[in-house]
Amino acid sequence: MGKHIQAIRGMHDILPEAVAAWHRIEDTARRILAAYGYAEIRTPILEVTDLFKRSIGEVTDIVEKEMYSFEDRNGESLSLRPEGTASCVRAAIEHGLLVQPQRLWYRGPMFRHERPQRGRYRQFNQIGAEVFGLTGPDIDLELILLTARLWRALGLNGLRLEINSLGDPDERRLYREELVTYLEARREDLDAESLRRLHTNPLRVLDSKHPQTQKIVADAPTLMDHLGEDSLAHFQGMRHGLDQAGIPYRLNPRLVRGLDYYNRTVFEWITEDLGAQGTVCAGGRYDGLVEQLGGRATPAVGFALGLERLVELLALAGHAGEPAVHAYLVAVGDQAQLEAPLLAERLRDLLPRLRLVAHCGGGSFKSQFKKADRSGATFALVLGEAEIAKGIVGVKPLRDESDQQELGFDDLVDFLSREIESPD
Ligand code: HAM
């Protein structure tokens, strides 16, 4: 027998028992995004490599060492998308979507050849939103409020919001010079990676994980002190909105993000419950990117959330999602075996959201109950000769100690419809 072939390191199967949590997040996000007027866009997983080089930046971890790039049969360099923003901008330019403001969202797998660890994968899934054509802080605020609503709907209360402003390119250029001078004076204490970044992408030194570098960075000049009037007013406008909405946040002057396209607002939602990879959602403004990729200058802002991290958080919080199956119909005896599919049909007609597995293939009560239990169903519905004679169905709770009941058809429909009400 040949050796078993396994999934690629850092790329995971999502097994049936985990899917309920995925659905819960995806369905809730889809509902909320639609409620705010965001339209879904689907773009290819493969793009020409240049798209990511020109948008994310040549001197970023993603472009330097994490992209899955290969030569197509015609010699063109293609890459699996490491994120969704660049593709979204490419598509918006290509299809002329930017003549008016656009609120878009997307969902799907992204690929980065990072060192796998808890919460960090080589194939991971994002839900992202991108807004084009709006300059004010009101839309930055809307995006943060939207994500805050999503956390509430999912029952996640432990997330911390961090915000910063990266200013405009001119402000950043001046700041960059000052930062480089400050770091140059302390270069012998910097770690190797930060030294390398010192002249290519010095802002990234600010979020170095190296303890010695962190000490140096703690006293470094901050970008916030270099913001011009307009950038400050933008930032204050958003902060005012967050205060009014009662959303607490932490100002983090060292929040710089790992992608080069940002200006002004950047933000992250962070949890302490997932270890080192605690950022579940991140985003910000990128007013220069559309023009940089050949489109007409168009302001833009967006975010993306990491589905794997949210799924793990939901599991820790104990509300992973609706049960995959509400009820399992146990049918014992020849007559019941033939009546069960018909009873199941009548229930499905009246309760379209009911998830009901009707046992097929006969067998004893005991063996059918084992299968009912394994299905994850909340209830077993029992149909045997006695129940048929009495015109009732037995209802046996499988997940708690509540009483078994015998219900006529109408009462059974009422009972099940109460049970399948959505949790959010
Ligand atoms: P990002 O910070 O690179 O931003 O990724 C956003 C989120 O995706 C992260 O906060 C994290 O939850 C998740 N994520 C990233 N890498 C991994 C990984 N290797 N494994 C698991 N989860 C991961 C962006 O991608 C930007 N496109 C966000 C954005 C949209 N900015 C403006 N619009």
Coordinates of C-alpha atoms and ligand atoms in Angstrom, one line a residue:
M1 CA 0.0 0.0 0.0
G2 CA 1.3 3.5 -0.8
K3 CA 2.2 6.1 1.7
H4 CA -0.7 8.3 2.8
I5 CA -0.7 11.7 1.2
Q6 CA -1.3 14.4 3.7
A7 CA -2.5 18.0 3.4
I8 CA 0.2 20.7 2.9
R9 CA 1.8 22.0 6.1
G10 CA -0.2 25.1 7.3
M11 CA -3.2 24.2 5.1
H12 CA -6.1 22.6 6.9
D13 CA -9.2 20.6 6.1
I14 CA -12.3 22.0 7.8
L15 CA -14.1 19.0 9.0
P16 CA -17.9 18.6 9.3
E17 CA -18.0 19.1 13.1
A18 CA -16.3 22.5 12.8
V19 CA -18.4 23.8 10.0
A20 CA -21.3 25.1 12.2
A21 CA -19.0 27.8 13.6
W22 CA -17.9 28.8 10.1
H23 CA -21.5 29.1 9.0
R24 CA -22.4 31.1 12.0
I25 CA -19.6 33.7 11.3
E26 CA -20.2 33.8 7.6
D27 CA -24.0 34.1 7.8
T28 CA -23.8 36.8 10.5
A29 CA -21.2 38.8 8.6
R30 CA -23.2 38.4 5.3
R31 CA -26.4 39.6 7.0
I32 CA -24.7 42.6 8.7
L33 CA -22.7 43.6 5.5
A34 CA -25.9 43.5 3.5
A35 CA -27.7 45.6 6.2
Y36 CA -25.0 48.3 5.7
G37 CA -25.4 48.2 1.9
Y38 CA -22.2 46.4 1.1
A39 CA -22.2 44.3 -2.2
E40 CA -20.3 41.1 -2.6
I41 CA -17.5 40.8 -5.1
R42 CA -15.7 37.6 -6.1
T43 CA -12.3 37.8 -7.6
P44 CA -9.8 35.1 -8.8
I45 CA -7.5 33.4 -6.3
L46 CA -4.6 33.9 -8.8
E47 CA -3.4 37.3 -9.9
V48 CA -0.2 38.5 -11.7
T49 CA 2.6 38.8 -9.1
D50 CA 3.1 42.5 -10.0
L51 CA -0.3 43.4 -8.6
F52 CA 0.8 42.4 -5.1
K53 CA 4.4 43.8 -5.5
R54 CA 3.0 47.2 -6.5
S55 CA 0.3 47.3 -3.8
I56 CA 1.5 45.6 -0.7
G57 CA 5.1 46.9 -1.2
E58 CA 8.4 45.3 -2.3
V59 CA 9.9 45.6 1.1
T60 CA 7.3 43.8 3.2
D61 CA 7.4 40.3 4.7
I62 CA 4.5 39.3 2.4
V63 CA 6.2 40.2 -0.9
E64 CA 9.7 39.4 0.2
K65 CA 9.2 35.9 1.5
E66 CA 5.6 34.8 1.9
M67 CA 4.0 34.7 -1.6
Y68 CA 3.2 31.5 -3.4
S69 CA 4.5 32.6 -6.8
F70 CA 5.1 30.5 -9.9
E71 CA 5.6 30.9 -13.6
D72 CA 2.6 30.1 -15.7
R73 CA 3.0 28.0 -18.8
N74 CA 3.4 31.2 -20.8
G75 CA 6.2 32.4 -18.6
E76 CA 4.2 35.0 -16.7
S77 CA 4.7 35.2 -12.9
L78 CA 1.5 34.5 -11.0
S79 CA 0.8 34.5 -7.3
L80 CA -1.9 33.0 -5.1
R81 CA -3.4 36.1 -3.4
P82 CA -2.0 36.8 0.0
E83 CA -4.9 39.2 0.8
G84 CA -8.0 40.6 -0.9
T85 CA -7.5 44.4 -1.1
A86 CA -5.2 44.5 -4.1
S87 CA -7.5 42.2 -6.1
C88 CA -10.5 44.3 -5.1
V89 CA -8.8 47.5 -6.3
R90 CA -7.7 45.8 -9.6
A91 CA -11.2 44.6 -10.3
A92 CA -12.8 47.9 -9.4
I93 CA -10.5 49.7 -11.8
E94 CA -10.9 47.1 -14.5
H95 CA -14.7 47.1 -14.4
G96 CA -15.1 50.9 -14.0
L97 CA -16.7 50.6 -10.6
L98 CA -15.1 53.7 -9.3
V99 CA -17.3 56.3 -11.0
Q100 CA -19.3 56.5 -7.8
P101 CA -18.7 55.4 -4.2
Q102 CA -18.7 51.7 -3.8
R103 CA -19.1 49.5 -0.7
L104 CA -17.8 46.0 -1.5
W105 CA -17.1 42.9 0.5
Y106 CA -15.5 39.5 -0.2
R107 CA -14.8 36.2 1.4
G108 CA -12.3 33.5 0.6
P109 CA -8.9 31.8 1.1
M110 CA -5.7 33.7 1.1
F111 CA -2.2 32.3 1.0
R112 CA 1.0 33.3 2.8
H113 CA 4.1 31.1 3.3
E114 CA 4.5 32.0 6.9
R115 CA 5.9 29.8 9.7
P116 CA 2.8 27.9 10.8
Q117 CA 1.7 28.2 14.4
R118 CA -1.5 28.5 16.4
G119 CA -3.6 31.1 14.5
R120 CA -1.2 31.4 11.7
Y121 CA -1.7 29.3 8.6
R122 CA -0.5 29.2 5.0
Q123 CA -4.0 29.0 3.7
F124 CA -6.4 31.0 5.8
N125 CA -9.7 32.7 5.1
Q126 CA -10.7 36.3 5.3
I127 CA -13.9 38.3 5.1
G128 CA -13.0 41.8 4.0
A129 CA -14.8 45.0 3.1
E130 CA -13.5 47.8 0.9
V131 CA -15.1 51.2 0.4
F132 CA -14.1 53.4 -2.5
G133 CA -14.7 57.1 -3.2
L134 CA -15.3 58.5 0.3
T135 CA -12.8 60.7 2.0
G136 CA -14.2 61.6 5.4
P137 CA -13.7 60.0 8.8
D138 CA -17.4 59.0 8.8
I139 CA -16.8 56.0 6.6
D140 CA -13.8 54.9 8.7
L141 CA -16.1 55.1 11.6
E142 CA -18.8 53.1 9.8
L143 CA -16.4 50.3 9.1
I144 CA -15.4 50.1 12.8
L145 CA -19.0 50.2 13.9
L146 CA -19.9 47.5 11.5
T147 CA -17.2 45.2 12.9
A148 CA -18.3 46.1 16.5
R149 CA -21.8 45.0 15.6
L150 CA -20.5 41.8 14.2
W151 CA -18.7 41.0 17.5
R152 CA -21.9 41.7 19.4
A153 CA -23.9 39.5 17.1
L154 CA -21.4 36.7 17.6
G155 CA -21.4 37.2 21.4
L156 CA -17.7 38.1 21.5
N157 CA -17.1 40.8 24.2
G158 CA -13.4 40.5 24.9
L159 CA -12.0 42.2 21.8
R160 CA -9.8 45.3 22.1
L161 CA -9.8 48.0 19.5
E162 CA -6.4 49.7 18.7
I163 CA -6.2 52.7 16.4
N164 CA -3.5 55.0 15.0
S165 CA -3.0 57.4 12.2
L166 CA -0.2 57.0 9.7
G167 CA -0.8 60.5 8.3
D168 CA -0.3 61.4 4.6
P169 CA 2.8 60.5 2.5
D170 CA 4.5 63.9 3.0
E171 CA 4.0 63.8 6.8
R172 CA 5.3 60.3 6.8
R173 CA 8.3 61.2 4.8
L174 CA 9.3 63.9 7.3
Y175 CA 8.7 61.5 10.2
R176 CA 10.6 58.8 8.5
E177 CA 13.7 61.0 8.3
E178 CA 13.5 61.8 12.0
L179 CA 12.9 58.2 12.9
V180 CA 15.9 57.0 10.9
T181 CA 18.1 59.6 12.6
Y182 CA 16.9 58.4 16.0
L183 CA 17.4 54.7 15.1
E184 CA 20.8 55.3 13.4
A185 CA 22.1 56.8 16.7
R186 CA 21.1 53.5 18.4
R187 CA 21.9 51.1 15.5
E188 CA 24.3 48.9 17.5
D189 CA 21.4 47.9 19.8
L190 CA 19.0 47.0 17.0
D191 CA 18.2 43.4 16.0
A192 CA 19.4 42.2 12.6
E193 CA 16.0 42.4 10.9
S194 CA 15.4 46.0 12.1
L195 CA 18.8 47.0 10.9
R196 CA 18.0 45.6 7.5
R197 CA 14.7 47.6 7.6
L198 CA 16.3 50.8 8.8
H199 CA 16.6 52.3 5.4
T200 CA 14.2 50.3 3.3
N201 CA 11.0 50.3 5.6
P202 CA 11.9 52.0 8.9
L203 CA 8.3 52.3 10.1
R204 CA 8.2 48.5 10.4
V205 CA 10.9 48.7 13.0
L206 CA 8.2 50.2 15.2
D207 CA 6.4 46.9 15.5
S208 CA 9.4 44.7 15.9
K209 CA 8.9 41.9 18.4
H210 CA 12.5 42.0 19.5
P211 CA 12.7 43.0 23.2
Q212 CA 15.8 45.1 22.9
T213 CA 14.4 46.9 19.8
Q214 CA 11.1 47.4 21.5
K215 CA 12.9 49.3 24.3
I216 CA 14.5 51.6 21.8
V217 CA 11.2 52.1 20.0
A218 CA 9.4 53.0 23.2
D219 CA 11.1 56.3 23.3
A220 CA 11.2 56.9 19.6
P221 CA 9.4 60.0 18.1
T222 CA 5.8 59.2 17.2
L223 CA 4.1 59.8 13.9
M224 CA 1.1 61.3 15.8
D225 CA 3.3 64.3 16.6
H226 CA 4.0 64.9 13.0
L227 CA 0.5 64.9 11.6
G228 CA -0.7 68.0 9.7
E229 CA -4.0 69.8 10.4
D230 CA -6.1 67.8 8.0
S231 CA -4.8 64.4 9.1
L232 CA -5.3 65.3 12.7
A233 CA -8.8 66.6 12.0
H234 CA -9.6 63.3 10.2
F235 CA -8.3 61.3 13.1
Q236 CA -10.1 63.4 15.8
G237 CA -13.3 63.1 13.8
M238 CA -13.2 59.4 13.9
R239 CA -12.2 59.3 17.6
H240 CA -15.1 61.6 18.3
G241 CA -17.5 59.2 16.6
L242 CA -16.1 56.2 18.5
D243 CA -16.5 58.1 21.8
Q244 CA -20.1 59.0 20.9
A245 CA -20.9 55.4 19.9
G246 CA -19.4 54.2 23.2
I247 CA -16.7 52.0 21.6
P248 CA -13.6 51.9 23.8
Y249 CA -10.3 52.0 22.0
R250 CA -6.6 52.3 22.7
L251 CA -4.4 54.7 20.9
N252 CA -1.4 52.8 19.8
P253 CA 1.3 55.0 18.1
R254 CA 3.3 51.9 17.2
L255 CA 0.5 50.4 15.1
V256 CA 1.9 50.5 11.6
R257 CA 0.6 47.4 9.8
G258 CA 2.6 45.1 7.6
L259 CA 1.3 46.3 4.2
D260 CA 2.6 49.5 2.7
Y261 CA -0.5 51.0 1.2
Y262 CA -2.0 52.6 4.3
N263 CA -2.3 56.3 5.1
R264 CA -4.2 58.0 7.9
T265 CA -6.5 55.7 9.9
V266 CA -5.3 52.2 10.8
F267 CA -7.0 49.9 13.3
E268 CA -6.9 46.4 14.7
W269 CA -9.2 44.3 16.8
I270 CA -7.2 42.2 19.2
T271 CA -7.9 39.4 21.6
E272 CA -5.7 38.1 24.5
D273 CA -7.3 34.7 24.3
L274 CA -5.5 33.2 21.2
G275 CA -1.8 33.6 22.2
A276 CA 0.7 35.4 20.0
Q277 CA -1.6 35.7 16.9
G278 CA -4.3 37.8 18.6
T279 CA -5.3 40.2 15.8
V280 CA -8.7 39.0 14.5
C281 CA -9.5 41.9 12.3
A282 CA -7.4 44.7 10.8
G283 CA -7.7 47.5 8.3
G284 CA -7.4 51.1 7.5
R285 CA -7.3 53.8 4.8
Y286 CA -5.3 53.6 1.6
D287 CA -6.1 56.7 -0.4
G288 CA -3.1 56.3 -2.8
L289 CA -3.5 52.7 -3.9
V290 CA -6.1 53.1 -6.7
E291 CA -3.9 55.7 -8.5
Q292 CA -0.8 53.6 -7.8
L293 CA -2.4 50.7 -9.6
G294 CA -3.3 52.9 -12.6
G295 CA -6.8 54.1 -11.7
R296 CA -8.1 57.6 -11.2
A297 CA -7.2 58.9 -7.7
T298 CA -9.9 57.5 -5.4
P299 CA -9.9 57.4 -1.7
A300 CA -10.4 54.0 -0.1
V301 CA -10.7 52.3 3.3
G302 CA -11.3 48.8 4.4
F303 CA -10.7 45.9 6.7
A304 CA -10.3 42.1 6.7
L305 CA -11.0 39.6 9.5
G306 CA -9.3 36.2 9.9
L307 CA -12.0 33.5 10.0
E308 CA -9.8 30.8 11.5
R309 CA -9.0 33.0 14.5
L310 CA -12.7 34.0 15.0
V311 CA -13.7 30.3 14.8
E312 CA -11.3 29.5 17.5
L313 CA -12.5 32.4 19.6
L314 CA -16.1 31.2 19.2
A315 CA -15.2 27.7 20.3
L316 CA -13.4 29.1 23.4
A317 CA -16.5 31.3 24.1
G318 CA -18.6 28.1 23.9
H319 CA -21.0 29.3 21.2
A320 CA -19.7 27.6 18.1
G321 CA -23.0 27.8 16.2
E322 CA -26.2 26.1 15.6
P323 CA -26.2 22.3 15.8
A324 CA -25.6 20.7 12.4
V325 CA -28.8 18.6 13.1
H326 CA -31.8 19.6 15.2
A327 CA -33.5 16.3 15.3
Y328 CA -32.9 12.6 14.3
L329 CA -36.0 10.6 13.5
V330 CA -35.7 7.1 15.0
A331 CA -38.1 4.6 13.3
V332 CA -38.5 1.1 14.7
G333 CA -40.6 -1.6 13.0
D334 CA -41.6 -2.2 9.4
Q335 CA -44.5 0.1 9.4
A336 CA -42.6 3.0 11.1
Q337 CA -39.7 2.5 8.7
L338 CA -42.0 3.3 5.8
E339 CA -43.9 6.1 7.6
A340 CA -40.8 7.9 8.9
P341 CA -39.8 9.5 5.5
L342 CA -43.4 10.7 5.0
L343 CA -43.5 12.2 8.5
A344 CA -40.1 13.8 7.8
E345 CA -41.5 15.3 4.6
R346 CA -44.5 16.8 6.3
L347 CA -42.2 18.4 8.9
R348 CA -39.9 19.8 6.2
D349 CA -42.9 21.3 4.4
L350 CA -43.9 23.2 7.4
L351 CA -40.4 24.0 8.9
P352 CA -38.1 24.8 6.0
R353 CA -35.2 25.6 8.4
L354 CA -35.5 22.3 10.3
R355 CA -32.4 20.2 10.0
L356 CA -33.8 16.7 10.3
V357 CA -32.1 13.4 9.7
A358 CA -34.5 10.6 9.1
H359 CA -33.0 7.2 10.0
C360 CA -32.9 4.8 7.1
G361 CA -32.0 1.1 7.2
G362 CA -33.9 -0.2 10.2
G363 CA -32.2 -1.7 13.3
S364 CA -33.0 -1.8 17.0
F365 CA -33.9 1.2 19.2
K366 CA -30.5 1.0 20.8
S367 CA -28.5 1.1 17.6
Q368 CA -30.6 3.9 16.2
F369 CA -30.3 6.0 19.3
K370 CA -26.5 5.6 19.1
K371 CA -26.6 7.1 15.6
A372 CA -29.0 9.8 16.8
D373 CA -26.5 10.7 19.5
R374 CA -23.5 10.6 17.1
S375 CA -25.3 12.9 14.6
G376 CA -25.1 15.8 17.1
A377 CA -28.9 16.2 17.1
T378 CA -30.5 18.0 20.0
F379 CA -33.5 15.7 20.0
A380 CA -34.5 12.2 18.9
L381 CA -38.0 11.9 17.5
V382 CA -39.3 8.4 18.0
L383 CA -41.7 6.6 15.8
G384 CA -42.6 3.0 16.6
E385 CA -45.7 0.8 16.4
A386 CA -47.0 2.1 19.7
E387 CA -46.6 5.8 18.6
I388 CA -48.3 5.1 15.3
A389 CA -51.2 3.5 17.1
K390 CA -51.6 6.5 19.4
G391 CA -51.0 9.1 16.6
I392 CA -48.1 10.7 18.4
V393 CA -44.3 11.1 18.2
G394 CA -41.9 10.6 21.1
V395 CA -39.5 13.5 21.7
K396 CA -36.4 12.6 23.6
P397 CA -33.8 15.3 24.5
L398 CA -30.3 14.1 23.7
R399 CA -28.2 16.9 25.2
D400 CA -29.8 17.6 28.6
E401 CA -31.9 16.0 31.3
S402 CA -35.2 17.5 30.3
D403 CA -38.3 15.2 30.1
Q404 CA -39.2 13.0 27.3
Q405 CA -42.6 14.0 25.7
E406 CA -45.2 12.6 23.5
L407 CA -46.6 15.1 21.0
G408 CA -49.3 15.0 18.4
F409 CA -48.2 16.3 15.0
D410 CA -49.4 19.9 15.5
D411 CA -47.7 20.2 18.9
L412 CA -44.6 18.6 17.5
V413 CA -44.4 21.3 14.8
D414 CA -44.9 24.1 17.4
F415 CA -42.2 22.5 19.6
L416 CA -39.7 22.2 16.8
S417 CA -40.3 25.7 15.4
R418 CA -39.4 27.1 18.9
E419 CA -36.3 25.0 19.0
I420 CA -34.9 26.2 15.6
E421 CA -35.2 29.9 16.2
S422 CA -31.9 31.6 15.3
P423 CA -29.6 32.4 18.2
D424 CA -28.8 35.9 16.9
Ligands
HAM1 P1 -3.8 41.7 7.4 O1 -3.5 42.3 8.7 O2 -2.6 41.1 6.7 O3 -4.5 42.7 6.5 O4 -4.8 40.5 7.6 C1 -6.1 40.7 8.1 C2 -6.4 39.6 9.1 O5 -6.3 38.3 8.4 C3 -5.5 39.4 10.3 O6 -5.8 40.3 11.3 C4 -5.7 38.0 10.7 O7 -6.9 37.9 11.5 C5 -5.9 37.3 9.4 N1 -4.6 36.7 8.9 C6 -3.6 37.3 8.3 N2 -2.6 36.4 8.1 C7 -3.0 35.2 8.6 C8 -2.5 33.9 8.7 N3 -1.3 33.6 8.1 N4 -3.2 32.9 9.3 C9 -4.4 33.2 9.8 N5 -5.0 34.4 9.7 C10 -4.3 35.4 9.1 C11 -5.0 42.5 5.2 O8 -4.9 41.4 4.7 C12 -5.6 43.7 4.6 N6 -5.9 43.3 3.2 C13 -6.7 44.2 5.4 C14 -7.4 45.4 4.7 C15 -8.5 45.4 3.9 N7 -6.9 46.7 4.8 C16 -7.7 47.5 4.1 N8 -8.7 46.7 3.5

